[in-house]
Tab-separated table of C-alpha atoms in Angstrom:
chain	number	residue	atom	x	y	z
A	226	MET	CA	0.016	-0.020	0.010
A	227	SER	CA	1.361	3.387	-0.990
A	228	ILE	CA	1.702	6.438	1.285
A	229	THR	CA	-1.320	8.065	-0.526
A	230	GLU	CA	-3.443	4.948	-0.042
A	231	GLN	CA	-2.529	4.803	3.643
A	232	SER	CA	-3.538	8.441	4.163
A	233	ASN	CA	-6.916	7.883	2.470
A	234	ALA	CA	-7.643	4.754	4.455
A	235	GLN	CA	-10.402	4.974	7.084
A	236	PRO	CA	-8.938	5.120	10.640
A	237	LEU	CA	-9.798	2.200	12.978
A	238	THR	CA	-12.293	3.068	15.618
A	239	ASP	CA	-13.833	1.274	18.590
A	240	ASP	CA	-16.845	0.477	16.401
A	241	ALA	CA	-14.619	-1.487	13.960
A	242	GLN	CA	-12.640	-3.734	16.313
A	243	GLY	CA	-12.231	-4.895	19.915
A	244	MET	CA	-15.260	-5.361	22.161
A	245	SER	CA	-17.565	-3.012	20.232
A	246	TYR	CA	-19.947	-5.877	19.486
A	247	LEU	CA	-21.026	-5.722	23.112
A	248	ASN	CA	-22.210	-2.108	22.873
A	249	ARG	CA	-25.821	-3.202	22.291
A	250	LEU	CA	-27.617	-4.239	25.475
A	251	PRO	CA	-29.427	-7.384	24.093
A	252	ARG	CA	-26.157	-8.788	22.806
A	253	ARG	CA	-24.373	-7.896	26.011
A	254	ILE	CA	-27.062	-9.744	28.002
A	255	VAL	CA	-26.751	-12.879	25.893
A	256	VAL	CA	-22.978	-12.921	25.555
A	257	LEU	CA	-21.838	-11.584	28.960
A	258	TYR	CA	-24.457	-11.305	31.680
A	259	LEU	CA	-26.371	-14.515	31.125
A	260	PRO	CA	-23.275	-16.817	31.115
A	261	LEU	CA	-21.896	-14.924	34.121
A	262	ALA	CA	-25.201	-15.304	36.001
A	263	VAL	CA	-25.218	-19.124	35.244
A	264	PHE	CA	-21.629	-19.430	36.406
A	265	VAL	CA	-22.261	-17.625	39.656
A	266	PHE	CA	-25.375	-19.637	40.296
A	267	VAL	CA	-23.693	-22.946	39.751
A	268	LEU	CA	-20.762	-21.825	41.935
A	269	LEU	CA	-22.702	-20.465	44.905
A	270	PHE	CA	-25.830	-22.551	45.028
A	271	PRO	CA	-24.231	-25.581	46.793
A	272	PHE	CA	-23.010	-23.224	49.575
A	273	TYR	CA	-26.512	-21.746	49.792
A	274	TRP	CA	-28.124	-25.160	49.992
A	275	MET	CA	-25.674	-26.276	52.724
A	276	ALA	CA	-26.309	-23.081	54.689
A	277	ILE	CA	-30.109	-23.293	54.677
A	278	THR	CA	-30.062	-27.015	55.380
A	279	ALA	CA	-27.765	-26.531	58.347
A	280	VAL	CA	-30.306	-24.210	60.017
A	281	LYS	CA	-33.521	-25.952	59.054
A	282	PRO	CA	-35.572	-27.721	61.626
A	283	ASN	CA	-35.915	-31.474	61.141
A	284	SER	CA	-39.641	-31.092	60.312
A	285	GLN	CA	-38.808	-28.970	57.242
A	286	LEU	CA	-36.079	-31.206	55.787
A	287	THR	CA	-38.455	-33.631	54.144
A	288	ASP	CA	-41.903	-31.919	54.306
A	289	TYR	CA	-41.778	-30.254	50.891
A	290	SER	CA	-45.531	-30.063	50.637
A	291	ASN	CA	-45.796	-27.463	53.429
A	292	PHE	CA	-42.358	-25.913	53.305
A	293	SER	CA	-40.242	-24.717	50.351
A	294	PRO	CA	-37.013	-26.612	49.912
A	295	PHE	CA	-35.211	-23.390	48.842
A	296	TRP	CA	-36.075	-21.381	51.946
A	297	VAL	CA	-36.198	-21.834	55.746
A	298	VAL	CA	-38.898	-20.851	58.176
A	299	GLY	CA	-37.893	-20.490	61.787
A	300	PRO	CA	-34.172	-21.294	61.558
A	301	THR	CA	-32.528	-23.264	64.315
A	302	LEU	CA	-28.963	-23.823	65.518
A	303	ASP	CA	-29.607	-27.264	66.944
A	304	HIS	CA	-27.713	-29.015	64.115
A	305	ILE	CA	-24.689	-26.798	64.575
A	306	LYS	CA	-24.720	-27.239	68.353
A	307	TYR	CA	-24.957	-31.027	67.923
A	308	LEU	CA	-22.036	-31.011	65.471
A	309	LEU	CA	-19.731	-28.839	67.579
A	310	PHE	CA	-20.540	-30.104	71.057
A	311	GLU	CA	-21.905	-33.681	70.771
A	312	THR	CA	-19.521	-35.036	68.084
A	313	SER	CA	-15.750	-35.045	67.583
A	314	TYR	CA	-15.977	-32.510	64.756
A	315	PRO	CA	-13.624	-29.922	66.342
A	316	GLY	CA	-11.025	-32.718	66.720
A	317	TRP	CA	-11.533	-33.785	63.126
A	318	LEU	CA	-11.089	-30.245	61.967
A	319	TRP	CA	-7.888	-29.864	63.960
A	320	ASN	CA	-6.541	-33.186	62.617
A	321	THR	CA	-7.273	-32.059	59.078
A	322	VAL	CA	-5.465	-28.774	59.591
A	323	VAL	CA	-2.373	-30.406	61.124
A	324	ILE	CA	-2.155	-33.132	58.518
A	325	SER	CA	-2.759	-30.819	55.587
A	326	VAL	CA	-0.209	-28.182	56.778
A	327	CYS	CA	2.479	-30.748	57.584
A	328	ALA	CA	2.006	-32.727	54.314
A	329	THR	CA	1.953	-29.477	52.318
A	330	PHE	CA	5.279	-28.207	53.822
A	331	LEU	CA	6.922	-31.602	53.432
A	332	SER	CA	5.843	-31.899	49.816
A	333	LEU	CA	6.889	-28.352	48.911
A	334	ALA	CA	10.381	-28.861	50.379
A	335	ALA	CA	10.904	-32.006	48.358
A	336	SER	CA	9.294	-30.468	45.248
A	337	VAL	CA	11.502	-27.376	45.249
A	338	PHE	CA	14.645	-29.485	45.200
A	339	ALA	CA	13.298	-31.860	42.560
A	340	ALA	CA	12.014	-29.126	40.256
A	341	TYR	CA	15.190	-27.057	40.608
A	342	ALA	CA	17.385	-30.066	39.802
A	343	ILE	CA	15.349	-30.995	36.713
A	344	GLU	CA	14.984	-27.530	35.271
A	345	ARG	CA	18.166	-25.669	36.298
A	346	ILE	CA	20.865	-28.368	36.615
A	347	ARG	CA	21.377	-29.694	33.133
A	348	PHE	CA	21.972	-33.459	33.455
A	349	SER	CA	21.312	-36.281	31.054
A	350	GLY	CA	17.716	-37.521	31.182
A	351	SER	CA	16.271	-34.596	33.121
A	352	ARG	CA	13.326	-34.277	30.732
A	353	SER	CA	12.577	-37.971	31.057
A	354	VAL	CA	12.678	-37.683	34.807
A	355	GLY	CA	10.252	-34.758	34.685
A	356	LEU	CA	7.902	-36.788	32.460
A	357	MET	CA	8.047	-39.733	34.860
A	358	ILE	CA	7.260	-37.500	37.798
A	359	PHE	CA	4.202	-36.146	35.992
A	360	LEU	CA	3.068	-39.688	35.089
A	361	ALA	CA	3.462	-40.700	38.762
A	362	TYR	CA	0.836	-38.088	39.615
A	363	LEU	CA	-1.628	-39.787	37.201
A	364	VAL	CA	-1.458	-43.077	39.123
A	365	PRO	CA	-4.801	-43.331	40.988
A	366	PRO	CA	-4.652	-43.563	44.835
A	367	SER	CA	-6.868	-46.687	44.674
A	368	ILE	CA	-3.835	-48.549	43.296
A	369	LEU	CA	-1.293	-47.106	45.677
A	370	PHE	CA	-3.122	-47.452	48.959
A	371	ILE	CA	-2.596	-51.265	49.168
A	372	PRO	CA	1.243	-51.235	49.160
A	373	LEU	CA	1.206	-48.066	51.254
A	374	ALA	CA	-0.921	-49.860	53.858
A	375	VAL	CA	1.715	-52.542	54.175
A	376	ILE	CA	4.393	-49.870	54.746
A	377	VAL	CA	2.213	-48.054	57.266
A	378	PHE	CA	1.676	-51.250	59.240
A	379	LYS	CA	5.370	-52.130	59.162
A	380	PHE	CA	6.366	-48.714	60.524
A	381	GLY	CA	3.668	-48.936	63.294
A	382	ILE	CA	1.981	-45.676	62.482
A	383	TYR	CA	-1.449	-47.023	61.590
A	384	ASP	CA	-4.318	-44.969	63.052
A	385	THR	CA	-2.058	-41.992	63.661
A	386	ARG	CA	-1.685	-38.615	62.021
A	387	TRP	CA	1.781	-39.650	60.821
A	388	ALA	CA	0.210	-42.243	58.542
A	389	LEU	CA	-1.413	-39.550	56.510
A	390	ILE	CA	1.379	-36.990	56.818
A	391	PHE	CA	3.823	-39.499	55.239
A	392	THR	CA	1.428	-40.919	52.620
A	393	TYR	CA	-0.072	-37.695	51.295
A	394	PRO	CA	3.224	-36.570	49.762
A	395	THR	CA	3.052	-39.651	47.410
A	396	PHE	CA	0.600	-37.751	45.288
A	397	LEU	CA	1.444	-34.168	46.339
A	398	ILE	CA	5.120	-34.159	45.404
A	399	PRO	CA	4.650	-35.197	41.735
A	400	PHE	CA	1.975	-32.512	41.206
A	401	CYS	CA	3.926	-29.779	43.001
A	402	THR	CA	7.115	-30.680	41.234
A	403	TRP	CA	5.422	-30.546	37.843
A	404	LEU	CA	3.895	-27.166	38.733
A	405	LEU	CA	7.192	-25.669	40.023
A	406	MET	CA	9.068	-27.001	36.963
A	407	GLY	CA	7.028	-24.709	34.749
A	408	TYR	CA	7.582	-21.732	37.051
A	409	PHE	CA	11.330	-22.281	37.373
A	410	ARG	CA	11.485	-22.532	33.608
A	411	SER	CA	10.129	-18.965	33.313
A	412	ILE	CA	12.978	-17.484	35.449
A	413	PRO	CA	15.797	-16.220	33.147
A	414	PHE	CA	18.946	-18.280	33.186
A	415	GLU	CA	21.037	-15.107	33.047
A	416	LEU	CA	20.324	-14.406	36.758
A	417	GLU	CA	21.713	-17.794	37.696
A	418	GLU	CA	24.710	-17.401	35.397
A	419	SER	CA	25.510	-14.013	36.807
A	420	ALA	CA	25.434	-15.439	40.359
A	421	LEU	CA	27.743	-18.324	39.310
A	422	VAL	CA	30.201	-15.772	37.892
A	423	ASP	CA	30.156	-13.936	41.189
A	424	GLY	CA	31.120	-17.132	42.990
A	425	ALA	CA	27.781	-18.201	44.422
A	426	SER	CA	27.167	-21.860	45.099
A	427	ARG	CA	24.183	-23.816	43.926
A	428	TRP	CA	22.603	-23.652	47.393
A	429	GLN	CA	23.181	-19.869	47.543
A	430	ILE	CA	21.601	-19.468	44.127
A	431	LEU	CA	18.607	-21.505	45.126
A	432	VAL	CA	18.076	-19.675	48.450
A	433	ARG	CA	18.945	-16.120	47.460
A	434	VAL	CA	18.029	-15.897	43.805
A	435	ILE	CA	15.536	-18.614	42.651
A	436	LEU	CA	13.297	-18.957	45.723
A	437	PRO	CA	12.592	-15.256	46.182
A	438	LEU	CA	11.488	-15.035	42.583
A	439	ALA	CA	9.493	-18.225	42.860
A	440	VAL	CA	7.364	-17.246	45.785
A	441	PRO	CA	4.205	-16.912	43.708
A	442	GLY	CA	4.740	-20.351	42.227
A	443	MET	CA	5.388	-21.896	45.615
A	444	ILE	CA	2.278	-20.309	47.047
A	445	SER	CA	0.240	-21.660	44.176
A	446	ALA	CA	1.694	-25.123	44.589
A	447	GLY	CA	1.123	-24.876	48.364
A	448	ILE	CA	-2.559	-23.914	47.755
A	449	PHE	CA	-3.076	-26.900	45.469
A	450	ALA	CA	-1.317	-29.283	47.900
A	451	PHE	CA	-3.256	-27.990	50.873
A	452	THR	CA	-6.547	-28.335	48.970
A	453	LEU	CA	-5.750	-31.899	47.853
A	454	SER	CA	-4.786	-32.879	51.373
A	455	TRP	CA	-7.810	-31.245	52.893
A	456	ASN	CA	-10.229	-33.111	50.641
A	457	GLU	CA	-8.417	-36.471	50.489
A	458	PHE	CA	-10.655	-39.384	51.439
A	459	ILE	CA	-9.294	-42.794	50.442
A	460	TYR	CA	-6.058	-42.791	52.501
A	461	ALA	CA	-7.821	-41.185	55.520
A	462	LEU	CA	-10.507	-43.839	55.386
A	463	THR	CA	-7.976	-46.664	55.008
A	464	PHE	CA	-5.284	-45.623	57.478
A	465	ILE	CA	-7.404	-44.102	60.278
A	466	GLN	CA	-9.801	-46.117	62.442
A	467	SER	CA	-10.381	-44.311	65.731
A	468	SER	CA	-12.895	-41.511	65.772
A	469	GLU	CA	-10.597	-39.006	67.498
A	470	ASN	CA	-7.978	-39.291	64.690
A	471	LYS	CA	-10.307	-38.945	61.715
A	472	THR	CA	-10.312	-36.064	59.299
A	473	VAL	CA	-13.323	-33.966	58.322
A	474	PRO	CA	-14.173	-35.797	55.016
A	475	VAL	CA	-14.077	-39.198	56.711
A	476	GLY	CA	-15.509	-38.195	60.074
A	477	VAL	CA	-18.557	-36.445	58.632
A	478	LEU	CA	-19.416	-39.352	56.399
A	479	THR	CA	-18.794	-42.237	58.829
A	480	GLU	CA	-19.920	-40.646	62.085
A	481	LEU	CA	-22.995	-38.701	60.941
A	482	VAL	CA	-24.488	-41.457	58.822
A	483	ARG	CA	-25.763	-44.305	60.941
A	484	GLY	CA	-27.186	-47.089	58.725
A	485	ASP	CA	-30.023	-45.545	56.817
A	486	VAL	CA	-30.261	-42.470	59.113
A	487	PHE	CA	-28.746	-39.374	57.687
A	488	GLU	CA	-28.176	-36.336	60.001
A	489	TRP	CA	-28.712	-33.938	57.107
A	490	GLY	CA	-28.546	-30.794	59.143
A	491	SER	CA	-25.279	-31.688	60.801
A	492	LEU	CA	-23.921	-33.163	57.591
A	493	MET	CA	-24.462	-29.934	55.747
A	494	ALA	CA	-23.098	-27.866	58.585
A	495	GLY	CA	-19.962	-30.009	58.744
A	496	ALA	CA	-19.507	-29.758	54.961
A	497	LEU	CA	-20.021	-25.978	55.049
A	498	PHE	CA	-17.480	-25.414	57.909
A	499	GLY	CA	-15.052	-27.866	56.259
A	500	SER	CA	-15.068	-25.889	52.984
A	501	LEU	CA	-14.509	-22.464	54.639
A	502	PRO	CA	-10.754	-22.801	55.326
A	503	VAL	CA	-10.037	-23.572	51.700
A	504	VAL	CA	-12.194	-20.644	50.541
A	505	ILE	CA	-10.407	-18.309	52.962
A	506	LEU	CA	-7.023	-19.557	51.857
A	507	TYR	CA	-7.815	-18.892	48.168
A	508	SER	CA	-9.183	-15.443	48.931
A	509	PHE	CA	-6.040	-14.345	50.679
A	510	PHE	CA	-3.581	-15.649	48.069
A	511	VAL	CA	-5.591	-15.302	44.826
A	512	ASP	CA	-3.152	-12.598	43.493
A	513	TYR	CA	-0.175	-14.926	43.929
A	514	TYR	CA	-2.104	-17.720	42.459
A	515	VAL	CA	-2.878	-15.779	39.229
A	516	SER	CA	0.692	-14.421	38.905
A	517	SER	CA	2.089	-17.991	39.307
A	518	MET	CA	-0.083	-19.267	36.537
A	519	THR	CA	1.050	-16.401	34.335
A	520	GLY	CA	4.683	-17.039	35.057
A	521	ALA	CA	4.425	-20.763	34.527
A	522	VAL	CA	3.113	-20.345	31.006
A	523	LYS	CA	5.222	-17.338	30.023
A	524	GLU	CA	7.423	-19.415	27.632
């Protein structure tokens, strides 16, 4: 195109490109507001259902002919009082916190060293090792819990918190390592080479250069590890027997369901309280989580 043709060309305006197709209200409703409303409804309705069920009297839980299932008349705190003061739920909650925090820190420590070695120390077969670590994460827990049970019994830690603290990293470390590998890959090699020229050791580079830059990635991996540990069910059901050592997912299901009797009010209250710590954790670190995802896919 010549200079004259370029000068005669029509300038680009907001009506010709970008998001101008959303200027009209009907199209904006169909394309933006309606899908957003559906997403918010699907996301929040389970929490709403758990909340109203937790405060419903028993007479309203099944009497849908006289009471609406989507609303509560005369709310009560009996189910919550029963859950907190007549069951071992506070102990289950504390067990879940301790196990999840310990397993998360243990897995992060191992994953940092593994991811750094695979991505930053160039050794033969590093990519194959990274692929095998990722494939290890794909192995279902239903296959691993049988050999792990043998190990747990041999070490004498059955029906203790240590049984879960030491078995959860079997599926947390592969995932965290794979996630941190992507984040370490986005950190420029020039920073590490400059530190090597200045005489820094590998340990000093990891502690003083790589880890400060990888904080968002570590927080993201920690959030995922904590969430997986918090919601884990198979290992907790297999390796824990006594009521006082159970976690929230197992305790709520095994202690509040007696035969064909379901304590729906207490069940929903336990599920609601059990989901709040993860929601709070995400709300505090959502900025780090988003930045870690951006850094991990930068290349």
